[in-house]
Short mmCIF file of C-alpha atoms in Angstrom, two decimals:
data_model
loop_
_atom_site.label_atom_id
_atom_site.label_comp_id
_atom_site.label_asym_id
_atom_site.label_seq_id
_atom_site.Cartn_x
_atom_site.Cartn_y
_atom_site.Cartn_z
CA UNK A 28 41.26 54.34 41.38
CA UNK A 29 40.61 54.02 37.82
CA UNK A 30 42.20 50.48 37.59
CA UNK A 31 39.39 48.40 39.08
CA UNK A 32 36.66 49.82 36.65
CA UNK A 33 39.18 48.91 33.42
CA UNK A 34 39.87 45.40 35.04
CA UNK A 35 35.98 44.91 35.13
CA UNK A 36 35.13 45.86 32.13
CA UNK A 37 38.18 43.86 30.58
CA UNK A 38 36.65 40.83 32.06
CA UNK A 39 33.55 41.49 30.98
CA UNK A 40 34.79 41.61 27.23
CA UNK A 41 36.61 38.45 27.86
CA UNK A 42 33.28 36.37 29.06
CA UNK A 43 31.28 38.14 26.09
CA UNK A 44 33.84 36.95 23.42
CA UNK A 45 33.61 33.60 25.43
CA UNK A 46 30.16 33.59 25.03
CA UNK A 47 30.08 34.70 21.70
CA UNK A 48 32.40 31.78 20.33
CA UNK A 49 30.62 29.15 22.45
CA UNK A 50 27.22 29.96 20.65
CA UNK A 51 28.39 29.92 17.63
CA UNK A 52 30.11 26.65 18.02
CA UNK A 53 26.63 25.46 19.41
CA UNK A 54 25.12 26.54 15.81
CA UNK A 55 25.06 23.00 14.69
CA UNK A 56 24.54 20.48 17.35
CA UNK A 57 23.65 17.25 15.23
CA UNK A 58 24.05 15.97 11.95
CA UNK A 59 23.49 18.08 9.06
CA UNK A 60 21.37 16.73 5.98
CA UNK A 61 21.79 18.64 2.60
CA UNK A 62 19.15 17.71 0.31
CA UNK A 63 19.95 17.12 -3.17
CA UNK A 64 16.56 17.39 -5.03
CA UNK A 65 17.82 14.91 -7.85
CA UNK A 66 19.29 11.35 -8.68
CA UNK A 67 22.44 10.52 -7.73
CA UNK A 68 25.21 11.59 -10.88
CA UNK A 69 23.03 15.07 -11.20
CA UNK A 70 24.34 18.76 -11.00
CA UNK A 71 22.78 18.92 -7.64
CA UNK A 72 24.09 15.54 -6.22
CA UNK A 73 27.65 15.97 -7.49
CA UNK A 74 27.55 19.44 -5.78
CA UNK A 75 26.16 18.59 -2.59
CA UNK A 76 28.59 15.42 -2.09
CA UNK A 77 31.72 17.93 -2.88
CA UNK A 78 30.18 20.43 0.10
CA UNK A 79 29.94 17.71 2.35
CA UNK A 80 33.52 15.49 1.32
CA UNK A 81 35.23 19.27 1.67
CA UNK A 82 33.43 20.66 4.83
CA UNK A 83 34.05 16.91 6.79
CA UNK A 84 37.87 16.42 5.36
CA UNK A 85 38.75 19.98 6.17
CA UNK A 86 37.33 19.77 9.69
CA UNK A 87 34.96 22.67 8.74
CA UNK A 88 32.08 21.20 10.64
CA UNK A 89 32.44 18.77 13.74
CA UNK A 90 29.05 17.27 13.00
CA UNK A 91 28.62 14.58 10.39
CA UNK A 92 27.13 15.16 7.11
CA UNK A 93 24.77 13.06 5.18
CA UNK A 94 23.31 13.70 1.34
CA UNK A 95 19.80 12.62 0.87
CA UNK A 96 18.53 12.12 -2.56
CA UNK A 97 14.52 13.38 -2.76
CA UNK A 98 13.59 12.79 -6.14
CA UNK A 99 10.58 14.40 -8.13
CA UNK A 100 8.46 16.89 -9.71
CA UNK A 101 11.62 19.53 -11.16
CA UNK A 102 12.94 19.48 -7.25
CA UNK A 103 10.18 20.44 -5.66
CA UNK A 104 9.66 17.06 -3.23
CA UNK A 105 13.06 17.94 -1.94
CA UNK A 106 12.12 21.37 -1.43
CA UNK A 107 9.20 21.24 0.16
CA UNK A 108 10.96 18.77 2.48
CA UNK A 109 13.23 21.57 3.32
CA UNK A 110 10.81 23.95 4.05
CA UNK A 111 9.20 21.89 6.90
CA UNK A 112 12.53 21.46 8.83
CA UNK A 113 15.11 23.29 11.20
CA UNK A 114 18.24 24.84 10.34
CA UNK A 115 20.31 21.72 10.38
CA UNK A 116 18.72 20.52 6.94
CA UNK A 117 19.85 22.18 3.99
CA UNK A 118 19.13 21.99 0.21
CA UNK A 119 20.75 22.48 -3.46
CA UNK A 120 19.09 24.75 -5.43
CA UNK A 121 19.62 26.29 -9.13
CA UNK A 122 17.59 28.54 -11.51
CA UNK A 123 14.95 25.61 -11.82
CA UNK A 124 13.63 27.01 -8.01
CA UNK A 125 12.86 30.09 -10.22
CA UNK A 126 11.28 28.96 -13.47
CA UNK A 127 9.03 26.04 -12.13
CA UNK A 128 7.57 29.37 -10.10
CA UNK A 129 6.91 31.49 -13.22
CA UNK A 130 5.49 28.84 -15.12
CA UNK A 131 3.04 27.93 -13.01
CA UNK A 132 4.44 24.64 -11.89
CA UNK A 133 4.72 25.16 -8.39
CA UNK A 134 3.99 27.63 -5.74
CA UNK A 135 7.48 27.33 -4.06
CA UNK A 136 9.39 30.40 -4.73
CA UNK A 137 12.64 31.40 -3.67
CA UNK A 138 11.23 33.83 -1.19
CA UNK A 139 10.23 30.51 0.75
CA UNK A 140 13.77 29.78 1.73
CA UNK A 141 16.77 31.42 3.53
CA UNK A 142 19.56 31.65 0.85
CA UNK A 143 22.90 30.49 2.09
CA UNK A 144 25.26 31.38 -1.03
CA UNK A 145 25.63 30.99 -4.49
CA UNK A 146 28.43 28.55 -5.40
CA UNK A 147 29.86 27.99 -8.96
CA UNK A 148 28.61 28.10 -12.74
CA UNK A 149 28.90 25.77 -15.76
CA UNK A 150 28.34 25.88 -19.06
CA UNK A 151 25.52 24.09 -21.10
CA UNK A 152 25.92 21.33 -24.10
CA UNK A 153 24.09 19.68 -26.80
CA UNK A 154 24.65 16.15 -27.55
CA UNK A 155 23.87 13.61 -29.92
CA UNK A 156 24.63 9.73 -29.73
CA UNK A 157 27.92 8.88 -31.25
CA UNK A 158 26.32 6.94 -34.02
CA UNK A 159 24.47 10.25 -34.92
CA UNK A 160 24.31 11.44 -38.43
CA UNK A 161 24.02 14.94 -37.05
CA UNK A 162 27.50 16.72 -37.62
CA UNK A 163 27.18 19.97 -35.58
CA UNK A 164 24.91 22.73 -34.04
CA UNK A 165 24.74 24.63 -36.98
CA UNK A 166 23.41 22.01 -39.26
CA UNK A 167 21.03 21.08 -36.34
CA UNK A 168 19.54 24.39 -36.33
CA UNK A 169 19.36 24.61 -40.07
CA UNK A 170 17.31 21.47 -40.08
CA UNK A 171 15.16 22.42 -37.42
CA UNK A 172 14.63 25.60 -38.88
CA UNK A 173 13.07 23.67 -42.26
CA UNK A 174 10.86 21.29 -39.92
CA UNK A 175 10.86 21.80 -36.23
CA UNK A 176 9.61 18.31 -35.68
CA UNK A 177 12.71 16.67 -37.64
CA UNK A 178 14.24 15.80 -34.17
CA UNK A 179 13.01 14.52 -30.70
CA UNK A 180 14.93 16.61 -28.25
CA UNK A 181 15.56 15.21 -24.48
CA UNK A 182 15.72 17.17 -21.10
CA UNK A 183 15.62 16.90 -17.45
CA UNK A 184 14.46 16.92 -14.94
CA UNK A 185 11.83 19.52 -16.25
CA UNK A 186 10.81 21.72 -18.70
CA UNK A 187 12.00 25.24 -17.87
CA UNK A 188 15.47 24.69 -16.38
CA UNK A 189 18.32 25.97 -17.87
CA UNK A 190 19.21 22.89 -20.30
CA UNK A 191 15.94 24.09 -22.07
CA UNK A 192 16.28 27.74 -22.17
CA UNK A 193 19.52 27.19 -23.67
CA UNK A 194 18.63 25.90 -26.37
CA UNK A 195 15.39 27.60 -27.08
CA UNK A 196 17.49 31.05 -26.93
CA UNK A 197 19.56 29.76 -29.72
CA UNK A 198 16.78 28.56 -31.47
CA UNK A 199 15.55 31.79 -31.73
CA UNK A 200 18.20 33.17 -33.21
CA UNK A 201 17.54 31.33 -36.22
CA UNK A 202 13.73 32.14 -36.49
CA UNK A 203 12.67 29.06 -34.83
CA UNK A 204 9.12 29.18 -32.62
CA UNK A 205 10.16 27.35 -29.05
CA UNK A 206 6.63 26.01 -29.07
CA UNK A 207 6.97 24.06 -32.13
CA UNK A 208 10.09 22.22 -30.60
CA UNK A 209 9.87 18.50 -29.66
CA UNK A 210 10.74 18.20 -26.12
CA UNK A 211 11.07 15.25 -24.38
CA UNK A 212 11.45 14.97 -20.43
CA UNK A 213 13.00 12.74 -18.16
CA UNK A 214 13.84 12.59 -14.73
CA UNK A 215 17.46 12.64 -14.92
CA UNK A 216 20.44 13.19 -17.26
CA UNK A 217 20.90 9.08 -17.37
CA UNK A 218 17.41 8.47 -18.34
CA UNK A 219 17.97 11.13 -21.47
CA UNK A 220 21.31 9.74 -22.82
CA UNK A 221 19.92 6.21 -22.40
CA UNK A 222 16.93 7.20 -24.65
CA UNK A 223 19.53 9.21 -26.67
CA UNK A 224 21.32 5.42 -27.32
CA UNK A 225 18.35 3.65 -27.84
CA UNK A 226 17.24 6.36 -30.98
CA UNK A 227 14.07 7.35 -28.76
CA UNK A 228 15.23 10.92 -29.40
CA UNK A 229 18.03 12.48 -31.44
CA UNK A 230 19.53 14.78 -29.53
CA UNK A 231 20.02 16.28 -25.77
CA UNK A 232 20.91 19.25 -23.76
CA UNK A 233 22.18 19.56 -20.70
CA UNK A 234 24.99 20.93 -18.47
CA UNK A 235 28.72 19.74 -19.04
CA UNK A 236 29.39 18.31 -16.09
CA UNK A 237 26.41 15.44 -16.53
CA UNK A 238 27.22 14.77 -20.40
CA UNK A 239 31.01 14.84 -20.05
CA UNK A 240 31.01 10.94 -18.26
CA UNK A 241 29.31 10.07 -21.55
CA UNK A 242 31.52 11.72 -23.64
CA UNK A 243 34.78 10.39 -21.92
CA UNK A 244 33.27 7.02 -22.43
CA UNK A 245 32.60 7.51 -26.30
CA UNK A 246 28.97 7.17 -25.90
CA UNK A 247 28.02 10.31 -27.16
CA UNK A 248 29.37 13.54 -29.33
CA UNK A 249 29.14 16.91 -28.16
CA UNK A 250 28.00 19.28 -30.98
CA UNK A 251 28.38 22.65 -28.83
CA UNK A 252 29.01 24.32 -25.64
CA UNK A 253 27.44 27.85 -24.22
CA UNK A 254 30.82 29.14 -23.46
CA UNK A 255 32.24 32.82 -24.78
CA UNK A 256 34.88 30.71 -25.55
CA UNK A 257 36.40 27.10 -26.27
CA UNK A 258 37.52 25.43 -23.42
CA UNK A 259 41.08 24.36 -23.05
CA UNK A 260 39.98 21.30 -21.49
CA UNK A 261 37.74 20.61 -24.22
CA UNK A 262 39.76 22.50 -27.49
CA UNK A 263 37.92 20.21 -29.92
CA UNK A 264 34.30 21.41 -28.84
CA UNK A 265 32.94 24.69 -30.96
CA UNK A 266 30.64 27.31 -29.18
CA UNK A 267 27.77 28.41 -30.22
CA UNK A 268 28.99 31.85 -31.57
CA UNK A 269 31.14 29.57 -33.75
CA UNK A 270 27.85 28.27 -35.13
CA UNK A 271 27.20 31.64 -36.24
CA UNK A 272 24.46 32.11 -33.16
CA UNK A 273 25.80 34.72 -30.34
CA UNK A 274 24.88 32.95 -27.02
CA UNK A 275 26.71 32.85 -23.99
CA UNK A 276 25.13 30.96 -21.12
CA UNK A 277 25.87 30.30 -17.61
CA UNK A 278 23.78 27.68 -15.34
CA UNK A 279 24.28 28.33 -11.57
CA UNK A 280 23.86 26.27 -8.67
CA UNK A 281 23.86 27.21 -4.87
CA UNK A 282 22.69 25.98 -1.37
CA UNK A 283 19.48 27.06 1.01
CA UNK A 284 18.08 26.39 3.91
CA UNK A 285 14.43 26.31 5.69
CA UNK A 286 12.56 29.93 6.12
CA UNK A 287 13.22 31.72 9.19
CA UNK A 288 16.96 30.61 9.98
CA UNK A 289 18.08 32.80 12.60
CA UNK A 290 20.95 35.75 12.00
CA UNK A 291 23.37 33.61 14.19
CA UNK A 292 22.60 30.19 11.78
CA UNK A 293 23.15 32.46 8.68
CA UNK A 294 26.09 33.93 10.19
CA UNK A 295 27.60 30.43 10.62
CA UNK A 296 26.84 29.18 7.27
CA UNK A 297 28.56 32.17 5.83
CA UNK A 298 31.48 31.84 7.91
CA UNK A 299 31.62 27.81 6.63
CA UNK A 300 30.80 27.98 3.02
CA UNK A 301 33.14 30.77 2.53
CA UNK A 302 36.13 28.92 4.29
CA UNK A 303 34.93 25.85 2.06
CA UNK A 304 35.55 27.47 -1.29
CA UNK A 305 38.86 29.26 -0.21
CA UNK A 306 40.02 25.72 0.27
CA UNK A 307 42.51 24.00 -2.61
CA UNK A 308 40.01 21.04 -2.32
CA UNK A 309 37.39 23.29 -3.70
CA UNK A 310 39.69 24.75 -6.29
CA UNK A 311 40.37 21.12 -7.33
CA UNK A 312 36.62 20.04 -7.71
CA UNK A 313 35.85 22.85 -9.63
CA UNK A 314 38.51 22.05 -11.97
CA UNK A 315 37.42 18.42 -12.05
CA UNK A 316 34.18 19.30 -13.21
CA UNK A 317 34.95 22.53 -15.44
CA UNK A 318 32.91 24.52 -13.03
CA UNK A 319 33.26 28.29 -12.17
CA UNK A 320 33.69 29.90 -9.17
CA UNK A 321 30.55 32.22 -8.61
CA UNK A 322 30.41 32.40 -5.08
CA UNK A 323 28.45 34.87 -3.39
CA UNK A 324 27.76 34.93 0.49
CA UNK A 325 24.17 35.07 1.78
CA UNK A 326 23.21 38.78 1.43
CA UNK A 327 24.76 38.94 -2.09
CA UNK A 328 22.75 35.53 -3.15
CA UNK A 329 19.57 37.39 -1.83
CA UNK A 330 20.10 39.84 -4.39
CA UNK A 331 21.25 37.76 -7.33
CA UNK A 332 18.00 35.65 -6.81
CA UNK A 333 15.82 38.78 -7.30
CA UNK A 334 17.69 39.91 -10.19
CA UNK A 335 17.71 36.34 -11.56
CA UNK A 336 14.19 35.98 -10.95
CA UNK A 337 13.37 39.51 -13.18
CA UNK A 338 15.56 38.23 -15.95
CA UNK A 339 13.73 34.62 -16.07
CA UNK A 340 10.24 36.34 -15.89
CA UNK A 341 11.28 38.31 -19.07
CA UNK A 342 13.01 35.52 -20.84
CA UNK A 343 9.89 33.25 -20.64
CA UNK A 344 7.67 35.79 -20.78
CA UNK A 345 7.92 34.20 -24.79
CA UNK A 346 10.29 31.74 -25.16
CA UNK A 347 9.45 28.86 -22.48
CA UNK A 348 5.80 27.98 -23.16
CA UNK A 349 5.59 24.38 -25.16
#
């Protein structure tokens, strides 16, 4: 008498499992677009293209993925576009999503999107042209302390990002008033370096992955890195602490989706991105660009963004006005 109900129950479970698997496989039913809100070759772009290559080559997603660069307003044009899209359009982000709003440059906040993941961090560096007379970060800061307008400082794509913030935090430790520093803003790191090589600016601050290609081609000198210790890949590059300034600063990047993504969509991307960061190809990507693994899933990223927003609000209350 008990065998029939048990058989019916088992059949029900099997059918439900089948339904669940079918639903998950149909979460993404058309091509996926990843928006890099910057030029090709920038940090957002490099990360977006790495994600595309790994998801497709490892067959973690069956549909085609394309990376689209939507440039302008310090990422805002790309992010506004994503806000108006459905679940098949994602976007790269970083702390600029937070600082744009805190500086009053944008009404967009991290709460206007669905967090997908935090992926990696990297260090910030200060660079000068190969032929620059500036020999060290210590001499740079000493000269700026004497005359804050002594050097023109290049940054991209907008004031308030981690490139500028790391430099500001270092300068404050030697008694420099950040608002007196002479910052010049460019669209991307290529334009910054071009200005540096043409002597239109004297020094620049940017992420390591953006600076390294110019260093490898012997166009620029790296003065200092925001790491806690020298990197084995660049043993010749001193840290801020070695230059007499206690500063360790990491720049993070992540990925997000449009608002109102369903629970099933979020679960799909949680599962997919987690598989991606476990692949050997992702580990090789981290090593290639000297990024550090900093994976957080959607729920963890939501909490992290809230914490970061509060931290930047405190830092920028006095540090970022210019």
